[in-house]
Amino acid sequence: MEPGDTGEPTGDYFILNRSERGLRKQITILGSTGSIGKQALEVVRNHPDRFGVEVLTAQNSCDLLIEQAIEFQPNAVVIGNPDCYPKLHGALGSYPIKVYAGEDAISQIVEMDGVDIILNALVGYAGMIPTYKAVTAGKRVALANKESLVIAGELIIAEAARNRVPIIPVDSEHSAIFQCLVGEDSRSVEKIYLTASGGPFRGMTRSEIEQSGVKEALMHPNWSMGNKITIDSATMMNKGLEVIEAHWLFGLPADRIEVIVHPQSVIHSMVQFKDGSLKAQMGVPDMRLPILYALGFPERIPADTPRIDFSEYSQLTFEQPDHELFRNLSLAYQALDAAGTAPCVLNAANEMAVTAFLQQQLPFLGIAAVVEMCLESMPHITNPGLDDFISTHHQTTEKANQIISEKSWKY
Ligand code: MG
């Protein structure tokens, strides 16, 4: 160890651990066939001297997983859907790659030896238990699955602290805040500003939004992302989930986390310090940047992704979010305030409502209505454990589906 290295995470991960410099890291990617997973593999492909792949997992996309496994030669692959196992096993039989199947295998693989960093790029609730198991097993997590912390933030942060493992955010806003905090004393933070693009419906009237369907909601102005998060951006639930994620990652109360709409998505978030100074992290809206930062941390690894061309951005603008039209943002603050299982209810109801919207079984404004009804009707558990989160998730899922199928939502 060199002087200045504490090797410890707390205040922790902001102290550069020089002994890690220049090492080739073995990455496990949970959800390698999704949007973040594919972009992470692009990062690995561009930095073969710095990153290798230990494990890849997918839920159903067997063909793409086979393609990725042949290119990156991981130690193991896992497919969530057991029906895909024979095909996967057959295709990879001649390679030295272990093949596993089933949901449980995805949670178990995170405990495996030889894994340096787990990039959790799963979507929704499915990512929570793998994050919990990873930090419990003392593994460093690069977290793209914000729902892990929304559902069970207190539990996961406590386990990470107990095992002295950092959780490095991949979410662009949280990566920005994390970067602004490097070298700072966390006690000097006054508040954080999470920037929001405002999504495709920013500035629209209620009736214009009512007339919009799935196609319009999926047209995000700045970011290329999966369907679930793109709809969450359109409803502003994404920002609501990010407020809760920021609360757990940075240990700030809700009244010191403010959302500000910044349509250009150049400033990825900001930290305001007690002396009145403000730090912003900027860059082109490209998820490969926060992915590379999280995987490379504490190093900044050179990359040739596009740079900001200021002639393209003659002005950067800011506006307040519309809480009336985008109810989800207020609901998320309410859930954070209620604590316990309320954020878990918020998330489960939202997942079901977004699925129903994508299947055209629920109008856009019905999403927040379903979330609100679930928050009002589900039992509240204070000081929940892991089992409480699991049962609350499943009970809320049922409740939300009942509201959707009976069309008992109102807005
Ligand atoms: Mg984000």
mmCIF file of C-alpha atoms and ligand atoms in Angstrom:
data_model
loop_
_atom_site.group_PDB
_atom_site.id
_atom_site.type_symbol
_atom_site.label_atom_id
_atom_site.label_comp_id
_atom_site.label_asym_id
_atom_site.label_seq_id
_atom_site.Cartn_x
_atom_site.Cartn_y
_atom_site.Cartn_z
ATOM 1 C CA MET A 1 0.000 0.000 0.000
ATOM 2 C CA GLU A 2 1.137 3.491 -0.754
ATOM 3 C CA PRO A 3 0.729 6.429 1.605
ATOM 4 C CA GLY A 4 -2.722 7.892 1.194
ATOM 5 C CA ASP A 5 -4.267 4.527 0.395
ATOM 6 C CA THR A 6 -6.686 3.540 3.065
ATOM 7 C CA GLY A 7 -8.094 0.617 1.107
ATOM 8 C CA GLU A 8 -11.317 1.381 2.901
ATOM 9 C CA PRO A 9 -14.643 2.320 1.558
ATOM 10 C CA THR A 10 -16.449 4.993 3.604
ATOM 11 C CA GLY A 11 -15.946 8.525 2.852
ATOM 12 C CA ASP A 12 -14.368 5.778 1.421
ATOM 13 C CA TYR A 13 -14.894 5.328 -2.094
ATOM 14 C CA PHE A 14 -13.866 8.873 -2.728
ATOM 15 C CA ILE A 15 -10.315 8.109 -1.672
ATOM 16 C CA LEU A 16 -8.351 6.816 -4.631
ATOM 17 C CA ASN A 17 -6.942 3.400 -4.040
ATOM 18 C CA ARG A 18 -3.726 3.589 -6.034
ATOM 19 C CA SER A 19 -3.028 -0.103 -5.751
ATOM 20 C CA GLU A 20 -5.892 -0.676 -8.183
ATOM 21 C CA ARG A 21 -4.365 1.352 -10.974
ATOM 22 C CA GLY A 22 -3.652 -0.389 -14.249
ATOM 23 C CA LEU A 23 -5.160 -3.717 -13.264
ATOM 24 C CA ARG A 24 -7.275 -5.688 -15.733
ATOM 25 C CA LYS A 25 -10.663 -6.159 -14.157
ATOM 26 C CA GLN A 26 -12.975 -9.118 -14.615
ATOM 27 C CA ILE A 27 -16.526 -7.900 -15.123
ATOM 28 C CA THR A 28 -19.751 -9.785 -14.526
ATOM 29 C CA ILE A 29 -22.673 -8.275 -16.411
ATOM 30 C CA LEU A 30 -26.177 -9.071 -15.203
ATOM 31 C CA GLY A 31 -28.474 -8.354 -18.135
ATOM 32 C CA SER A 32 -25.881 -8.280 -20.911
ATOM 33 C CA THR A 33 -28.414 -8.328 -23.767
ATOM 34 C CA GLY A 34 -30.278 -5.186 -22.649
ATOM 35 C CA SER A 35 -29.442 -1.601 -23.551
ATOM 36 C CA ILE A 36 -26.925 -0.992 -20.718
ATOM 37 C CA GLY A 37 -25.496 -4.508 -21.057
ATOM 38 C CA LYS A 38 -24.769 -4.054 -24.761
ATOM 39 C CA GLN A 39 -23.185 -0.653 -24.175
ATOM 40 C CA ALA A 40 -21.078 -2.114 -21.360
ATOM 41 C CA LEU A 41 -19.792 -4.807 -23.708
ATOM 42 C CA GLU A 42 -18.905 -2.087 -26.185
ATOM 43 C CA VAL A 43 -16.828 -0.476 -23.426
ATOM 44 C CA VAL A 44 -15.146 -3.831 -22.719
ATOM 45 C CA ARG A 45 -14.542 -4.379 -26.456
ATOM 46 C CA ASN A 46 -12.843 -0.969 -26.709
ATOM 47 C CA HIS A 47 -10.613 -1.640 -23.685
ATOM 48 C CA PRO A 48 -9.460 -5.262 -23.935
ATOM 49 C CA ASP A 49 -6.309 -4.435 -21.949
ATOM 50 C CA ARG A 50 -8.399 -3.144 -19.029
ATOM 51 C CA PHE A 51 -11.478 -5.343 -18.867
ATOM 52 C CA GLY A 52 -12.301 -9.007 -19.302
ATOM 53 C CA VAL A 53 -15.678 -10.699 -18.969
ATOM 54 C CA GLU A 54 -16.235 -13.203 -16.181
ATOM 55 C CA VAL A 55 -19.968 -13.902 -16.459
ATOM 56 C CA LEU A 56 -22.789 -12.796 -18.772
ATOM 57 C CA THR A 57 -26.461 -13.256 -17.976
ATOM 58 C CA ALA A 58 -29.681 -12.756 -19.940
ATOM 59 C CA GLN A 59 -33.338 -13.553 -19.353
ATOM 60 C CA ASN A 60 -34.628 -14.716 -22.756
ATOM 61 C CA SER A 61 -32.326 -13.370 -25.480
ATOM 62 C CA CYS A 62 -30.558 -16.641 -26.135
ATOM 63 C CA ASP A 63 -29.212 -15.880 -29.620
ATOM 64 C CA LEU A 64 -27.578 -12.621 -28.595
ATOM 65 C CA LEU A 65 -26.164 -14.211 -25.434
ATOM 66 C CA ILE A 66 -24.561 -16.945 -27.572
ATOM 67 C CA GLU A 67 -23.065 -14.308 -29.869
ATOM 68 C CA GLN A 68 -21.722 -12.312 -26.899
ATOM 69 C CA ALA A 69 -20.311 -15.424 -25.205
ATOM 70 C CA ILE A 70 -18.438 -16.487 -28.348
ATOM 71 C CA GLU A 71 -16.940 -13.007 -28.745
ATOM 72 C CA PHE A 72 -16.032 -12.311 -25.099
ATOM 73 C CA GLN A 73 -15.298 -15.873 -23.890
ATOM 74 C CA PRO A 74 -16.588 -15.487 -20.320
ATOM 75 C CA ASN A 75 -15.999 -18.114 -17.680
ATOM 76 C CA ALA A 76 -19.758 -18.686 -17.433
ATOM 77 C CA VAL A 77 -23.120 -17.648 -18.873
ATOM 78 C CA VAL A 78 -26.541 -17.808 -17.242
ATOM 79 C CA ILE A 79 -29.906 -17.744 -18.969
ATOM 80 C CA GLY A 80 -32.872 -16.891 -16.731
ATOM 81 C CA ASN A 81 -35.441 -18.785 -18.786
ATOM 82 C CA PRO A 82 -34.667 -22.529 -18.359
ATOM 83 C CA ASP A 83 -36.392 -23.341 -21.673
ATOM 84 C CA CYS A 84 -33.457 -21.678 -23.445
ATOM 85 C CA TYR A 85 -30.859 -23.899 -21.738
ATOM 86 C CA PRO A 86 -30.609 -26.717 -24.360
ATOM 87 C CA LYS A 87 -30.002 -24.246 -27.190
ATOM 88 C CA LEU A 88 -27.433 -22.259 -25.192
ATOM 89 C CA HIS A 89 -25.658 -25.374 -23.980
ATOM 90 C CA GLY A 90 -25.605 -26.821 -27.483
ATOM 91 C CA ALA A 91 -24.206 -23.655 -29.058
ATOM 92 C CA LEU A 92 -21.451 -23.190 -26.463
ATOM 93 C CA GLY A 93 -20.619 -26.882 -25.969
ATOM 94 C CA SER A 94 -17.276 -26.642 -27.784
ATOM 95 C CA TYR A 95 -16.067 -23.643 -25.718
ATOM 96 C CA PRO A 96 -14.661 -23.658 -22.171
ATOM 97 C CA ILE A 97 -17.718 -21.728 -20.937
ATOM 98 C CA LYS A 98 -19.929 -23.001 -18.122
ATOM 99 C CA VAL A 99 -23.649 -22.737 -18.850
ATOM 100 C CA TYR A 100 -26.305 -22.324 -16.160
ATOM 101 C CA ALA A 101 -30.044 -21.656 -16.263
ATOM 102 C CA GLY A 102 -32.783 -20.376 -13.965
ATOM 103 C CA GLU A 103 -33.576 -17.267 -11.940
ATOM 104 C CA ASP A 104 -31.802 -18.622 -8.867
ATOM 105 C CA ALA A 105 -28.600 -19.136 -10.854
ATOM 106 C CA ILE A 106 -28.513 -15.381 -11.600
ATOM 107 C CA SER A 107 -28.624 -14.567 -7.871
ATOM 108 C CA GLN A 108 -26.088 -17.284 -7.047
ATOM 109 C CA ILE A 109 -23.553 -16.347 -9.701
ATOM 110 C CA VAL A 110 -22.854 -12.993 -8.004
ATOM 111 C CA GLU A 111 -21.299 -14.842 -5.072
ATOM 112 C CA MET A 112 -18.767 -16.638 -7.301
ATOM 113 C CA ASP A 113 -15.010 -16.241 -6.793
ATOM 114 C CA GLY A 114 -13.036 -14.455 -9.497
ATOM 115 C CA VAL A 115 -15.572 -11.683 -9.895
ATOM 116 C CA ASP A 116 -14.089 -8.189 -9.378
ATOM 117 C CA ILE A 117 -17.036 -6.047 -10.366
ATOM 118 C CA ILE A 118 -20.680 -6.869 -10.917
ATOM 119 C CA LEU A 119 -22.461 -4.554 -13.307
ATOM 120 C CA ASN A 120 -26.120 -4.919 -12.456
ATOM 121 C CA ALA A 121 -27.969 -3.908 -15.632
ATOM 122 C CA LEU A 122 -31.143 -5.848 -14.887
ATOM 123 C CA VAL A 123 -34.453 -4.040 -15.270
ATOM 124 C CA GLY A 124 -36.794 -3.492 -12.328
ATOM 125 C CA TYR A 125 -37.430 -5.672 -9.291
ATOM 126 C CA ALA A 126 -35.466 -8.565 -10.831
ATOM 127 C CA GLY A 127 -32.261 -6.694 -10.009
ATOM 128 C CA MET A 128 -32.854 -6.242 -6.283
ATOM 129 C CA ILE A 129 -31.912 -9.652 -4.866
ATOM 130 C CA PRO A 130 -28.749 -9.945 -7.022
ATOM 131 C CA THR A 131 -27.600 -6.520 -5.709
ATOM 132 C CA TYR A 132 -28.330 -7.570 -2.134
ATOM 133 C CA LYS A 133 -26.483 -10.881 -2.568
ATOM 134 C CA ALA A 134 -23.538 -9.205 -4.275
ATOM 135 C CA VAL A 135 -22.892 -6.677 -1.507
ATOM 136 C CA THR A 136 -23.541 -9.342 1.129
ATOM 137 C CA ALA A 137 -20.851 -11.460 -0.564
ATOM 138 C CA GLY A 138 -18.508 -8.453 -0.442
ATOM 139 C CA LYS A 139 -18.492 -7.750 -4.188
ATOM 140 C CA ARG A 140 -18.113 -4.321 -5.703
ATOM 141 C CA VAL A 141 -21.246 -3.347 -7.610
ATOM 142 C CA ALA A 142 -21.555 -0.959 -10.543
ATOM 143 C CA LEU A 143 -25.251 -0.232 -10.225
ATOM 144 C CA ALA A 144 -27.447 0.523 -13.216
ATOM 145 C CA ASN A 145 -30.483 -1.137 -11.588
ATOM 146 C CA LYS A 146 -31.813 1.830 -9.608
ATOM 147 C CA GLU A 147 -34.822 -0.213 -8.452
ATOM 148 C CA SER A 148 -32.519 -2.187 -6.115
ATOM 149 C CA LEU A 149 -32.057 0.885 -3.938
ATOM 150 C CA VAL A 150 -35.606 2.156 -4.427
ATOM 151 C CA ILE A 151 -37.007 -1.108 -3.060
ATOM 152 C CA ALA A 152 -34.482 -2.054 -0.401
ATOM 153 C CA GLY A 153 -32.057 0.866 -0.124
ATOM 154 C CA GLU A 154 -31.611 0.806 3.627
ATOM 155 C CA LEU A 155 -30.877 -2.920 3.691
ATOM 156 C CA ILE A 156 -28.484 -2.865 0.739
ATOM 157 C CA ILE A 157 -26.554 0.216 1.907
ATOM 158 C CA ALA A 158 -26.213 -1.310 5.388
ATOM 159 C CA GLU A 159 -24.840 -4.568 3.920
ATOM 160 C CA ALA A 160 -22.432 -2.677 1.657
ATOM 161 C CA ALA A 161 -21.169 -0.646 4.616
ATOM 162 C CA ARG A 162 -20.848 -3.755 6.805
ATOM 163 C CA ASN A 163 -18.781 -5.508 4.120
ATOM 164 C CA ARG A 164 -16.930 -2.335 3.173
ATOM 165 C CA VAL A 165 -17.779 -2.591 -0.510
ATOM 166 C CA PRO A 166 -18.573 0.400 -2.671
ATOM 167 C CA ILE A 167 -21.668 0.724 -4.832
ATOM 168 C CA ILE A 168 -20.634 2.798 -7.838
ATOM 169 C CA PRO A 169 -23.599 4.354 -9.625
ATOM 170 C CA VAL A 170 -24.014 3.912 -13.373
ATOM 171 C CA ASP A 171 -27.171 6.005 -13.575
ATOM 172 C CA SER A 172 -25.873 9.155 -15.317
ATOM 173 C CA GLU A 173 -27.203 11.602 -12.686
ATOM 174 C CA HIS A 174 -25.774 9.642 -9.790
ATOM 175 C CA SER A 175 -22.503 9.122 -11.596
ATOM 176 C CA ALA A 176 -22.391 12.907 -12.012
ATOM 177 C CA ILE A 177 -22.963 13.502 -8.296
ATOM 178 C CA PHE A 178 -20.456 10.807 -7.394
ATOM 179 C CA GLN A 179 -17.884 12.501 -9.648
ATOM 180 C CA CYS A 180 -18.648 15.922 -8.118
ATOM 181 C CA LEU A 181 -18.053 14.455 -4.656
ATOM 182 C CA VAL A 182 -14.618 12.966 -5.355
ATOM 183 C CA GLY A 183 -12.164 14.798 -3.107
ATOM 184 C CA GLU A 184 -14.927 16.453 -1.079
ATOM 185 C CA ASP A 185 -16.011 15.948 2.508
ATOM 186 C CA SER A 186 -19.590 14.670 2.340
ATOM 187 C CA ARG A 187 -20.442 16.876 5.363
ATOM 188 C CA SER A 188 -19.861 19.977 3.220
ATOM 189 C CA VAL A 189 -22.734 19.111 0.865
ATOM 190 C CA GLU A 190 -25.744 21.425 1.128
ATOM 191 C CA LYS A 191 -27.967 19.855 -1.510
ATOM 192 C CA ILE A 192 -27.940 18.031 -4.796
ATOM 193 C CA TYR A 193 -29.716 18.891 -8.011
ATOM 194 C CA LEU A 194 -30.809 15.973 -10.140
ATOM 195 C CA THR A 195 -31.266 17.117 -13.708
ATOM 196 C CA ALA A 196 -34.138 15.743 -15.803
ATOM 197 C CA SER A 197 -34.580 16.026 -19.556
ATOM 198 C CA GLY A 198 -38.338 16.324 -19.081
ATOM 199 C CA GLY A 199 -38.883 13.482 -21.554
ATOM 200 C CA PRO A 200 -40.898 13.549 -24.789
ATOM 201 C CA PHE A 201 -43.986 15.151 -23.226
ATOM 202 C CA ARG A 202 -42.284 18.167 -21.659
ATOM 203 C CA GLY A 203 -44.281 21.335 -22.249
ATOM 204 C CA MET A 204 -47.324 19.487 -23.610
ATOM 205 C CA THR A 205 -50.849 20.132 -22.361
ATOM 206 C CA ARG A 206 -52.885 17.519 -20.557
ATOM 207 C CA SER A 207 -55.065 16.875 -23.591
ATOM 208 C CA GLU A 208 -52.041 16.529 -25.887
ATOM 209 C CA ILE A 209 -50.598 13.947 -23.518
ATOM 210 C CA GLU A 210 -53.952 12.131 -23.304
ATOM 211 C CA GLN A 211 -53.884 11.719 -27.066
ATOM 212 C CA SER A 212 -50.343 10.307 -27.083
ATOM 213 C CA GLY A 213 -49.698 6.594 -27.253
ATOM 214 C CA VAL A 214 -46.845 4.153 -26.784
ATOM 215 C CA LYS A 215 -44.993 5.264 -29.898
ATOM 216 C CA GLU A 216 -44.854 8.901 -28.785
ATOM 217 C CA ALA A 217 -43.894 7.988 -25.212
ATOM 218 C CA LEU A 218 -40.970 5.894 -26.493
ATOM 219 C CA MET A 219 -39.454 8.790 -28.431
ATOM 220 C CA HIS A 220 -36.982 10.098 -25.877
ATOM 221 C CA PRO A 221 -35.368 13.342 -27.038
ATOM 222 C CA ASN A 222 -31.812 12.709 -25.783
ATOM 223 C CA TRP A 223 -31.061 9.268 -24.400
ATOM 224 C CA SER A 224 -31.073 5.857 -26.028
ATOM 225 C CA MET A 225 -32.438 3.456 -23.387
ATOM 226 C CA GLY A 226 -34.633 0.375 -22.884
ATOM 227 C CA ASN A 227 -38.446 0.594 -23.045
ATOM 228 C CA LYS A 228 -39.144 0.500 -19.289
ATOM 229 C CA ILE A 229 -36.863 3.424 -18.424
ATOM 230 C CA THR A 230 -37.945 5.398 -21.492
ATOM 231 C CA ILE A 231 -41.574 5.249 -20.351
ATOM 232 C CA ASP A 232 -40.431 6.091 -16.813
ATOM 233 C CA SER A 233 -38.719 9.174 -18.278
ATOM 234 C CA ALA A 234 -41.910 10.223 -20.043
ATOM 235 C CA THR A 235 -43.946 9.932 -16.807
ATOM 236 C CA MET A 236 -41.093 11.429 -14.702
ATOM 237 C CA MET A 237 -41.218 8.320 -12.512
ATOM 238 C CA ASN A 238 -37.620 7.769 -13.562
ATOM 239 C CA LYS A 239 -36.669 10.993 -11.787
ATOM 240 C CA GLY A 240 -38.781 10.012 -8.786
ATOM 241 C CA LEU A 241 -36.953 6.684 -8.551
ATOM 242 C CA GLU A 242 -33.672 8.574 -8.908
ATOM 243 C CA VAL A 243 -34.516 10.859 -5.974
ATOM 244 C CA ILE A 244 -34.934 7.750 -3.799
ATOM 245 C CA GLU A 245 -31.757 6.198 -5.262
ATOM 246 C CA ALA A 246 -29.832 9.420 -4.489
ATOM 247 C CA HIS A 247 -31.195 9.477 -0.952
ATOM 248 C CA TRP A 248 -29.644 6.070 -0.240
ATOM 249 C CA LEU A 249 -26.424 6.500 -2.221
ATOM 250 C CA PHE A 250 -25.502 9.899 -0.817
ATOM 251 C CA GLY A 251 -27.284 9.846 2.540
ATOM 252 C CA LEU A 252 -29.234 13.073 2.047
ATOM 253 C CA PRO A 253 -32.822 13.702 3.162
ATOM 254 C CA ALA A 254 -35.494 14.333 0.521
ATOM 255 C CA ASP A 255 -35.625 18.087 1.149
ATOM 256 C CA ARG A 256 -31.966 18.358 0.100
ATOM 257 C CA ILE A 257 -32.513 16.561 -3.223
ATOM 258 C CA GLU A 258 -34.093 18.791 -5.863
ATOM 259 C CA VAL A 259 -35.138 17.955 -9.397
ATOM 260 C CA ILE A 260 -34.549 20.539 -12.092
ATOM 261 C CA VAL A 261 -35.555 20.128 -15.735
ATOM 262 C CA HIS A 262 -32.647 20.699 -18.110
ATOM 263 C CA PRO A 263 -33.821 19.718 -21.604
ATOM 264 C CA GLN A 264 -30.363 19.588 -23.241
ATOM 265 C CA SER A 265 -29.125 16.783 -20.914
ATOM 266 C CA VAL A 266 -25.577 18.187 -20.963
ATOM 267 C CA ILE A 267 -25.331 18.810 -17.227
ATOM 268 C CA HIS A 268 -25.899 15.374 -15.754
ATOM 269 C CA SER A 269 -26.420 16.642 -12.186
ATOM 270 C CA MET A 270 -24.972 19.091 -9.668
ATOM 271 C CA VAL A 271 -23.840 19.347 -6.070
ATOM 272 C CA GLN A 272 -24.237 22.576 -4.093
ATOM 273 C CA PHE A 273 -21.825 22.953 -1.182
ATOM 274 C CA LYS A 274 -22.231 24.817 2.097
ATOM 275 C CA ASP A 275 -20.027 27.690 0.914
ATOM 276 C CA GLY A 276 -22.521 28.375 -1.891
ATOM 277 C CA SER A 277 -20.329 26.857 -4.600
ATOM 278 C CA LEU A 278 -21.916 24.542 -7.153
ATOM 279 C CA LYS A 279 -20.197 21.725 -9.071
ATOM 280 C CA ALA A 280 -21.743 20.284 -12.222
ATOM 281 C CA GLN A 281 -20.627 17.268 -14.204
ATOM 282 C CA MET A 282 -21.125 17.631 -17.946
ATOM 283 C CA GLY A 283 -20.781 15.519 -21.039
ATOM 284 C CA VAL A 284 -22.622 14.328 -24.119
ATOM 285 C CA PRO A 285 -25.670 12.219 -23.207
ATOM 286 C CA ASP A 286 -24.039 8.842 -23.817
ATOM 287 C CA MET A 287 -24.381 5.982 -21.311
ATOM 288 C CA ARG A 288 -20.960 4.599 -22.272
ATOM 289 C CA LEU A 289 -19.403 7.447 -20.237
ATOM 290 C CA PRO A 290 -20.906 6.604 -16.831
ATOM 291 C CA ILE A 291 -20.414 2.887 -17.578
ATOM 292 C CA LEU A 292 -16.697 3.388 -18.287
ATOM 293 C CA TYR A 293 -16.323 5.597 -15.226
ATOM 294 C CA ALA A 294 -17.999 3.025 -12.948
ATOM 295 C CA LEU A 295 -15.964 0.123 -14.319
ATOM 296 C CA GLY A 296 -12.700 2.059 -14.350
ATOM 297 C CA PHE A 297 -13.104 3.836 -11.002
ATOM 298 C CA PRO A 298 -10.941 5.183 -9.404
ATOM 299 C CA GLU A 299 -9.159 5.702 -12.736
ATOM 300 C CA ARG A 300 -10.322 7.769 -15.671
ATOM 301 C CA ILE A 301 -9.672 5.561 -18.668
ATOM 302 C CA PRO A 302 -9.029 7.348 -21.994
ATOM 303 C CA ALA A 303 -11.866 6.866 -24.482
ATOM 304 C CA ASP A 304 -12.728 8.277 -27.890
ATOM 305 C CA THR A 305 -16.478 8.705 -27.358
ATOM 306 C CA PRO A 306 -17.807 12.000 -28.827
ATOM 307 C CA ARG A 307 -16.867 15.238 -27.057
ATOM 308 C CA ILE A 308 -19.190 18.160 -26.419
ATOM 309 C CA ASP A 309 -19.261 20.609 -29.299
ATOM 310 C CA PHE A 310 -20.340 23.868 -27.678
ATOM 311 C CA SER A 311 -21.361 25.331 -31.019
ATOM 312 C CA GLU A 312 -24.219 22.796 -30.953
ATOM 313 C CA TYR A 313 -25.393 24.053 -27.569
ATOM 314 C CA SER A 314 -25.897 27.800 -27.818
ATOM 315 C CA GLN A 315 -27.781 27.736 -24.530
ATOM 316 C CA LEU A 316 -28.317 25.512 -21.545
ATOM 317 C CA THR A 317 -31.757 26.033 -19.989
ATOM 318 C CA PHE A 318 -33.425 25.100 -16.715
ATOM 319 C CA GLU A 319 -37.053 24.962 -15.612
ATOM 320 C CA GLN A 320 -39.134 23.617 -12.747
ATOM 321 C CA PRO A 321 -40.793 20.232 -13.226
ATOM 322 C CA ASP A 322 -44.581 20.188 -13.649
ATOM 323 C CA HIS A 323 -45.734 18.252 -10.573
ATOM 324 C CA GLU A 324 -49.422 18.542 -11.523
ATOM 325 C CA LEU A 325 -49.126 16.852 -14.867
ATOM 326 C CA PHE A 326 -46.336 14.465 -13.871
ATOM 327 C CA ARG A 327 -47.817 13.180 -10.604
ATOM 328 C CA ASN A 328 -45.262 10.399 -10.291
ATOM 329 C CA LEU A 329 -42.554 12.763 -9.129
ATOM 330 C CA SER A 330 -44.651 13.898 -6.140
ATOM 331 C CA LEU A 331 -45.691 10.309 -5.433
ATOM 332 C CA ALA A 332 -42.040 9.280 -5.247
ATOM 333 C CA TYR A 333 -41.255 12.053 -2.750
ATOM 334 C CA GLN A 334 -44.291 10.955 -0.718
ATOM 335 C CA ALA A 335 -43.127 7.327 -0.753
ATOM 336 C CA LEU A 336 -39.630 8.332 0.348
ATOM 337 C CA ASP A 337 -41.144 10.371 3.160
ATOM 338 C CA ALA A 338 -43.372 7.459 4.243
ATOM 339 C CA ALA A 339 -40.291 5.143 4.110
ATOM 340 C CA GLY A 340 -40.627 1.444 5.106
ATOM 341 C CA THR A 341 -42.237 -0.527 2.281
ATOM 342 C CA ALA A 342 -43.790 2.544 0.570
ATOM 343 C CA PRO A 343 -41.032 2.930 -2.074
ATOM 344 C CA CYS A 344 -41.300 -0.829 -2.765
ATOM 345 C CA VAL A 345 -45.059 -0.377 -3.360
ATOM 346 C CA LEU A 346 -44.377 2.635 -5.589
ATOM 347 C CA ASN A 347 -41.939 0.635 -7.687
ATOM 348 C CA ALA A 348 -44.048 -2.534 -7.997
ATOM 349 C CA ALA A 349 -47.183 -0.591 -8.964
ATOM 350 C CA ASN A 350 -45.184 1.384 -11.512
ATOM 351 C CA GLU A 351 -43.657 -1.740 -13.076
ATOM 352 C CA MET A 352 -47.094 -3.266 -13.610
ATOM 353 C CA ALA A 353 -48.595 0.005 -14.871
ATOM 354 C CA VAL A 354 -45.746 0.544 -17.361
ATOM 355 C CA THR A 355 -46.108 -3.029 -18.643
ATOM 356 C CA ALA A 356 -49.861 -2.483 -19.086
ATOM 357 C CA PHE A 357 -49.250 0.835 -20.858
ATOM 358 C CA LEU A 358 -46.765 -0.796 -23.264
ATOM 359 C CA GLN A 359 -49.407 -3.457 -23.981
ATOM 360 C CA GLN A 360 -51.950 -0.684 -24.560
ATOM 361 C CA GLN A 361 -54.093 -1.804 -21.624
ATOM 362 C CA LEU A 362 -53.682 1.442 -19.695
ATOM 363 C CA PRO A 363 -53.595 5.070 -20.894
ATOM 364 C CA PHE A 364 -50.491 7.139 -20.180
ATOM 365 C CA LEU A 365 -52.064 9.194 -17.370
ATOM 366 C CA GLY A 366 -53.385 5.971 -15.827
ATOM 367 C CA ILE A 367 -49.828 4.987 -14.836
ATOM 368 C CA ALA A 368 -49.619 7.533 -12.006
ATOM 369 C CA ALA A 369 -53.235 6.788 -11.052
ATOM 370 C CA VAL A 370 -52.445 3.082 -10.517
ATOM 371 C CA VAL A 371 -49.332 3.971 -8.492
ATOM 372 C CA GLU A 372 -51.305 6.356 -6.293
ATOM 373 C CA MET A 373 -54.093 3.837 -5.654
ATOM 374 C CA CYS A 374 -51.569 1.181 -4.632
ATOM 375 C CA LEU A 375 -49.747 3.589 -2.312
ATOM 376 C CA GLU A 376 -53.066 4.393 -0.635
ATOM 377 C CA SER A 377 -54.302 0.827 -0.291
ATOM 378 C CA MET A 378 -51.285 -1.394 0.433
ATOM 379 C CA PRO A 379 -50.424 -2.145 4.066
ATOM 380 C CA HIS A 380 -47.403 -0.268 5.366
ATOM 381 C CA ILE A 381 -44.519 -2.053 7.063
ATOM 382 C CA THR A 382 -42.006 0.002 9.059
ATOM 383 C CA ASN A 383 -38.491 -1.450 9.433
ATOM 384 C CA PRO A 384 -39.005 -4.129 6.764
ATOM 385 C CA GLY A 385 -36.622 -7.028 6.167
ATOM 386 C CA LEU A 386 -35.808 -8.707 2.852
ATOM 387 C CA ASP A 387 -38.819 -11.048 3.102
ATOM 388 C CA ASP A 388 -41.132 -8.083 3.679
ATOM 389 C CA PHE A 389 -39.877 -6.439 0.494
ATOM 390 C CA ILE A 390 -40.375 -9.648 -1.481
ATOM 391 C CA SER A 391 -43.930 -10.171 -0.224
ATOM 392 C CA THR A 392 -44.838 -6.484 -0.580
ATOM 393 C CA HIS A 393 -43.593 -6.529 -4.166
ATOM 394 C CA HIS A 394 -45.717 -9.547 -5.057
ATOM 395 C CA GLN A 395 -48.831 -8.317 -3.241
ATOM 396 C CA THR A 396 -48.574 -4.898 -4.887
ATOM 397 C CA THR A 397 -48.100 -6.530 -8.279
ATOM 398 C CA GLU A 398 -51.384 -8.387 -7.757
ATOM 399 C CA LYS A 399 -53.161 -5.288 -6.548
ATOM 400 C CA ALA A 400 -51.959 -3.203 -9.491
ATOM 401 C CA ASN A 401 -52.966 -5.874 -11.989
ATOM 402 C CA GLN A 402 -56.402 -6.055 -10.382
ATOM 403 C CA ILE A 403 -56.845 -2.265 -10.674
ATOM 404 C CA ILE A 404 -55.716 -2.391 -14.309
ATOM 405 C CA SER A 405 -57.932 -5.321 -15.328
ATOM 406 C CA GLU A 406 -60.994 -3.887 -13.545
ATOM 407 C CA LYS A 407 -60.252 -0.460 -15.028
ATOM 408 C CA SER A 408 -60.890 1.015 -11.568
ATOM 409 C CA TRP A 409 -58.223 3.700 -11.950
ATOM 410 C CA LYS A 410 -59.284 7.347 -12.244
ATOM 411 C CA TYR A 411 -57.304 10.417 -13.205
HETATM 412 MG MG MG B 1 -30.740 8.500 -14.985
#
